């Protein structure tokens, strides 16, 4: 396994989900309710009926038509394989005492939070404009890596919210440094804004802060989001057809998977074009 923050070409390699090295933890540990995203109710710690004995999904190729679109937008940032292979040493939750399985399910979301923070911190180190805070970024990156290597007991007791807040403050400083180079008139502050269903077709949002903004079902067709801060933005059903997200800050794969887009949507190199996006705008 690569060490996070190592000298490998992309230290985020281990922060990508590898279902072949996981025991289907997201399909067991996490709850979901019958809705537009899930066809059934499932409690935390209860295996999804679609989970096979080999830890793979029995309807993976048809999740959306089967009513499980929520599964297609989820990403564990590699927490599944880490908990399965590192924290619990490759021992399947199906074997052994019930208490160990329960602890594995409790630890999984904690590690998922930590891995998401590692993703953001690694991205921050790739941003030249953020050099003034790179020393602090490396410090918190190392601290977060150490936390992921904790024992099941240590991880279960971790106040991940407090650590997330500390990292969040540093990422905000990072964002301000980077967006300062986009031009004063373009640094719109839309942090936490309720933009559900907003008509923003062709909008100039270069360098805007959209941290935590609700953009559910918003029309961002052809919008210019270059250099915009999208950390925590809710992009469910957001129309990104032909939008330009080049250099967008802290954009993650789960956010894109929840949105709609096209072949004309321009994306940062760190993310992939979702398979369900249309080939034409």
Coordinates of C-alpha atoms in Angstrom, one line a residue:
X1 CA 0.0 0.0 0.0
X2 CA 1.2 3.5 -0.8
X3 CA 1.7 5.9 2.0
X4 CA -0.6 9.0 1.8
X5 CA 1.4 12.1 0.9
X6 CA 4.2 9.9 -0.5
X7 CA 6.4 10.6 -3.6
X8 CA 4.2 8.5 -5.8
X9 CA 2.9 10.3 -9.0
X10 CA -0.5 10.8 -7.3
X11 CA -0.7 10.3 -3.6
X12 CA -4.4 10.2 -3.9
X13 CA -4.3 6.7 -5.5
X14 CA -5.1 5.0 -2.2
X15 CA -8.0 7.5 -1.7
X16 CA -9.9 5.9 -4.6
X17 CA -12.4 3.1 -3.8
X18 CA -11.1 -0.4 -4.6
X19 CA -14.0 -2.7 -4.1
X20 CA -11.9 -5.8 -4.8
X21 CA -10.1 -5.1 -1.5
X22 CA -13.1 -4.3 0.6
X23 CA -15.7 -6.5 2.3
X24 CA -18.7 -4.5 1.0
X25 CA -18.7 -2.2 4.0
X26 CA -20.7 0.6 2.4
X27 CA -23.4 -2.0 1.6
X28 CA -23.7 -3.0 5.2
X29 CA -22.5 -0.2 7.6
X30 CA -24.6 2.6 6.1
X31 CA -28.4 3.0 6.4
X32 CA -30.7 4.3 3.7
X33 CA -34.4 5.0 3.4
X34 CA -36.9 4.2 0.7
X35 CA -36.8 7.3 -1.6
X36 CA -36.0 8.5 -5.1
X37 CA -32.4 7.3 -4.4
X38 CA -33.2 3.9 -2.8
X39 CA -35.9 1.4 -3.6
X40 CA -36.0 0.0 0.0
X41 CA -35.3 0.8 3.6
X42 CA -32.1 -0.6 5.2
X43 CA -30.8 -0.1 8.7
X44 CA -27.2 0.6 9.7
X45 CA -25.3 -2.7 10.1
X46 CA -27.8 -4.6 8.0
X47 CA -26.5 -6.1 4.7
X48 CA -28.2 -4.9 1.6
X49 CA -30.1 -7.7 -0.1
X50 CA -28.2 -7.1 -3.3
X51 CA -24.8 -7.8 -1.6
X52 CA -23.4 -11.1 -2.7
X53 CA -21.3 -13.5 -0.6
X54 CA -18.2 -12.3 -2.6
X55 CA -18.8 -8.8 -1.3
X56 CA -19.8 -7.5 -4.7
X57 CA -23.1 -5.9 -5.7
X58 CA -25.5 -8.2 -7.6
X59 CA -27.1 -5.4 -9.5
X60 CA -24.1 -3.2 -10.0
X61 CA -24.6 -2.8 -13.8
X62 CA -28.3 -1.8 -13.3
X63 CA -28.4 0.2 -10.1
X64 CA -30.1 3.2 -11.5
X65 CA -33.0 1.4 -13.3
X66 CA -33.4 -0.8 -10.2
X67 CA -34.0 2.3 -8.0
X68 CA -30.6 2.5 -6.3
X69 CA -29.2 5.7 -7.9
X70 CA -28.0 6.7 -4.4
X71 CA -25.4 3.9 -4.6
X72 CA -24.0 5.3 -7.8
X73 CA -23.1 8.6 -6.3
X74 CA -21.5 7.3 -3.2
X75 CA -17.7 7.2 -2.8
X76 CA -15.8 6.1 0.3
X77 CA -12.5 7.7 -0.7
X78 CA -10.7 4.4 -0.2
X79 CA -12.0 4.0 3.4
X80 CA -13.5 0.6 2.6
X81 CA -10.2 -1.1 1.6
X82 CA -8.3 0.7 4.4
X83 CA -10.7 -0.5 7.2
X84 CA -10.9 -4.0 5.6
X85 CA -7.2 -4.6 5.0
X86 CA -5.4 -2.3 7.4
X87 CA -7.5 -1.5 10.4
X88 CA -8.9 -5.1 10.7
X89 CA -6.0 -6.9 9.0
X90 CA -8.0 -8.5 6.1
X91 CA -10.6 -10.2 8.4
X92 CA -14.1 -10.3 6.9
X93 CA -16.9 -8.9 9.0
X94 CA -18.8 -12.2 8.3
X95 CA -16.3 -14.2 10.3
X96 CA -15.7 -13.9 14.0
X97 CA -17.8 -12.3 16.8
X98 CA -20.7 -9.9 16.2
X99 CA -19.0 -7.3 18.3
X100 CA -16.0 -7.1 15.8
X101 CA -18.3 -6.7 12.9
X102 CA -20.2 -3.9 14.7
X103 CA -16.9 -2.2 15.5
X104 CA -15.9 -2.4 11.9
X105 CA -19.2 -0.8 10.8
X106 CA -18.7 2.0 13.4
X107 CA -15.1 2.7 12.3
X108 CA -15.9 2.8 8.6
X109 CA -17.6 6.2 8.4
X110 CA -14.9 7.7 10.7
X111 CA -12.1 6.6 8.3
X112 CA -14.2 7.8 5.3
X113 CA -14.3 11.3 6.9
X114 CA -10.5 11.2 7.4
X115 CA -9.9 10.0 3.8
X116 CA -12.0 12.8 2.4
X117 CA -9.9 15.3 4.4
X118 CA -6.7 13.6 3.0
X119 CA -8.1 14.1 -0.5
X120 CA -8.5 17.9 0.1
X121 CA -5.2 18.3 1.8
X122 CA -3.3 16.6 -1.0
X123 CA -5.1 18.8 -3.5
X124 CA -4.0 21.9 -1.5
X125 CA -0.4 20.9 -1.9
X126 CA -0.8 20.9 -5.7
X127 CA -1.8 24.6 -5.7
X128 CA 1.1 27.0 -6.2
X129 CA -0.8 30.0 -5.0
X130 CA -1.3 28.2 -1.6
X131 CA 2.5 27.9 -0.9
X132 CA 2.3 30.3 2.1
X133 CA 0.2 27.6 3.9
X134 CA 1.8 24.5 2.5
X135 CA 3.8 23.9 5.7
X136 CA 0.6 23.9 7.7
X137 CA -1.1 21.7 5.1
X138 CA 1.8 19.1 5.4
X139 CA 1.5 19.2 9.2
X140 CA -2.3 18.4 9.1
X141 CA -1.8 15.9 6.4
X142 CA 0.7 13.9 8.5
X143 CA -1.6 14.2 11.6
X144 CA -4.6 12.9 9.6
X145 CA -2.5 10.1 8.2
X146 CA -1.6 9.1 11.8
X147 CA -5.2 9.1 12.8
X148 CA -6.2 6.7 10.0
X149 CA -3.6 4.2 11.3
X150 CA -5.2 4.1 14.7
X151 CA -6.6 1.0 16.3
X152 CA -10.4 0.2 16.0
X153 CA -10.8 1.5 19.5
X154 CA -8.9 4.7 18.9
X155 CA -10.8 5.4 15.7
X156 CA -14.2 4.7 17.3
X157 CA -13.4 7.3 20.1
X158 CA -12.1 9.9 17.7
X159 CA -13.7 13.4 17.7
X160 CA -13.6 13.5 13.9
X161 CA -15.8 16.7 13.9
X162 CA -13.1 18.7 15.8
X163 CA -10.4 17.5 13.5
X164 CA -12.5 18.3 10.4
X165 CA -13.1 21.8 11.7
X166 CA -9.3 22.4 12.1
X167 CA -8.7 21.1 8.6
X168 CA -11.6 23.1 7.2
X169 CA -10.2 26.4 8.6
X170 CA -6.9 25.7 6.8
X171 CA -8.6 24.8 3.6
X172 CA -10.5 28.1 3.8
X173 CA -7.2 29.9 3.9
X174 CA -6.0 27.9 1.0
X175 CA -9.1 28.8 -1.0
X176 CA -8.7 32.5 -0.3
X177 CA -5.1 32.5 -1.4
X178 CA -5.9 30.7 -4.7
X179 CA -9.1 32.6 -5.5
X180 CA -7.3 35.9 -4.9
X181 CA -5.7 35.5 -8.3
X182 CA -8.9 35.3 -10.2
X183 CA -9.7 39.0 -10.1
X184 CA -11.4 41.0 -7.4
X185 CA -14.8 41.4 -9.1
X186 CA -15.1 37.7 -9.6
X187 CA -14.6 36.4 -6.1
X188 CA -18.3 36.2 -5.3
X189 CA -19.1 34.8 -1.8
X190 CA -22.0 32.3 -2.0
X191 CA -20.9 30.2 1.0
X192 CA -23.8 28.2 2.2
X193 CA -26.2 29.9 -0.2
X194 CA -29.6 28.4 -0.9
X195 CA -29.4 28.1 -4.7
X196 CA -31.8 25.2 -5.2
X197 CA -33.3 25.3 -8.7
X198 CA -31.4 28.6 -9.4
X199 CA -31.2 29.7 -13.0
X200 CA -27.5 30.3 -13.5
X201 CA -27.2 29.4 -17.1
X202 CA -24.0 31.0 -18.5
X203 CA -23.2 32.6 -15.1
X204 CA -19.7 34.0 -14.5
X205 CA -18.7 32.3 -11.3
X206 CA -15.0 32.4 -11.7
X207 CA -13.3 32.3 -8.4
X208 CA -16.6 32.3 -6.5
X209 CA -16.9 30.7 -3.1
X210 CA -19.7 28.1 -3.3
X211 CA -18.6 26.3 -0.1
X212 CA -21.5 24.3 1.2
X213 CA -24.0 25.9 -1.2
X214 CA -27.2 24.1 -2.0
X215 CA -27.2 23.8 -5.8
X216 CA -29.7 21.0 -6.0
X217 CA -31.4 21.0 -9.5
X218 CA -29.8 24.4 -10.3
X219 CA -29.2 25.2 -14.0
X220 CA -25.5 25.8 -14.5
X221 CA -25.5 25.1 -18.2
X222 CA -22.5 26.8 -19.8
X223 CA -21.6 28.4 -16.5
X224 CA -18.0 29.5 -15.9
X225 CA -16.8 27.9 -12.7
X226 CA -13.1 28.1 -13.2
X227 CA -11.3 28.4 -9.9
X228 CA -14.6 28.3 -7.9
X229 CA -14.4 26.7 -4.5
X230 CA -16.9 23.8 -4.4
X231 CA -16.0 22.1 -1.2
X232 CA -19.2 20.6 0.3
X233 CA -21.5 22.1 -2.4
X234 CA -24.6 19.9 -2.9
X235 CA -24.7 19.2 -6.7
X236 CA -27.5 16.7 -6.7
X237 CA -29.2 16.9 -10.1
X238 CA -27.3 20.1 -10.9
X239 CA -27.1 20.7 -14.6
X240 CA -23.5 21.1 -15.5
X241 CA -24.0 20.7 -19.3
X242 CA -21.1 22.5 -21.1
X243 CA -20.0 24.2 -17.9
X244 CA -16.3 24.9 -17.3
X245 CA -15.0 23.6 -14.0
X246 CA -11.4 23.8 -15.0
X247 CA -9.3 24.4 -11.8
X248 CA -12.4 24.2 -9.6
X249 CA -11.3 23.8 -6.0
X250 CA -12.0 20.7 -3.9
X251 CA -14.4 19.2 -6.4
X252 CA -14.9 15.5 -5.7
X253 CA -16.1 12.5 -7.7
X254 CA -19.3 12.0 -5.5
X255 CA -20.3 15.5 -6.3
X256 CA -20.0 15.0 -10.0
X257 CA -21.7 11.6 -9.8
X258 CA -24.7 13.3 -8.3
X259 CA -24.9 16.0 -11.0
X260 CA -25.8 16.0 -14.7
X261 CA -23.4 16.9 -17.4
X262 CA -22.3 16.3 -20.9
X263 CA -19.2 15.6 -23.1
X264 CA -18.8 19.4 -23.3
X265 CA -18.4 19.8 -19.5
X266 CA -14.8 20.7 -18.8
X267 CA -13.4 19.0 -15.7
X268 CA -10.3 19.1 -13.5
X269 CA -7.8 16.2 -14.1
X270 CA -8.4 14.9 -10.6
X271 CA -11.9 13.7 -11.4
X272 CA -13.6 11.5 -14.1
X273 CA -16.6 12.1 -16.3
X274 CA -19.5 10.1 -14.8
X275 CA -20.7 7.3 -17.1
X276 CA -24.3 8.3 -16.8
X277 CA -23.7 11.8 -18.3
X278 CA -25.1 12.5 -21.7
X279 CA -22.8 12.5 -24.7
X280 CA -24.4 15.7 -26.0
X281 CA -25.5 18.8 -24.1

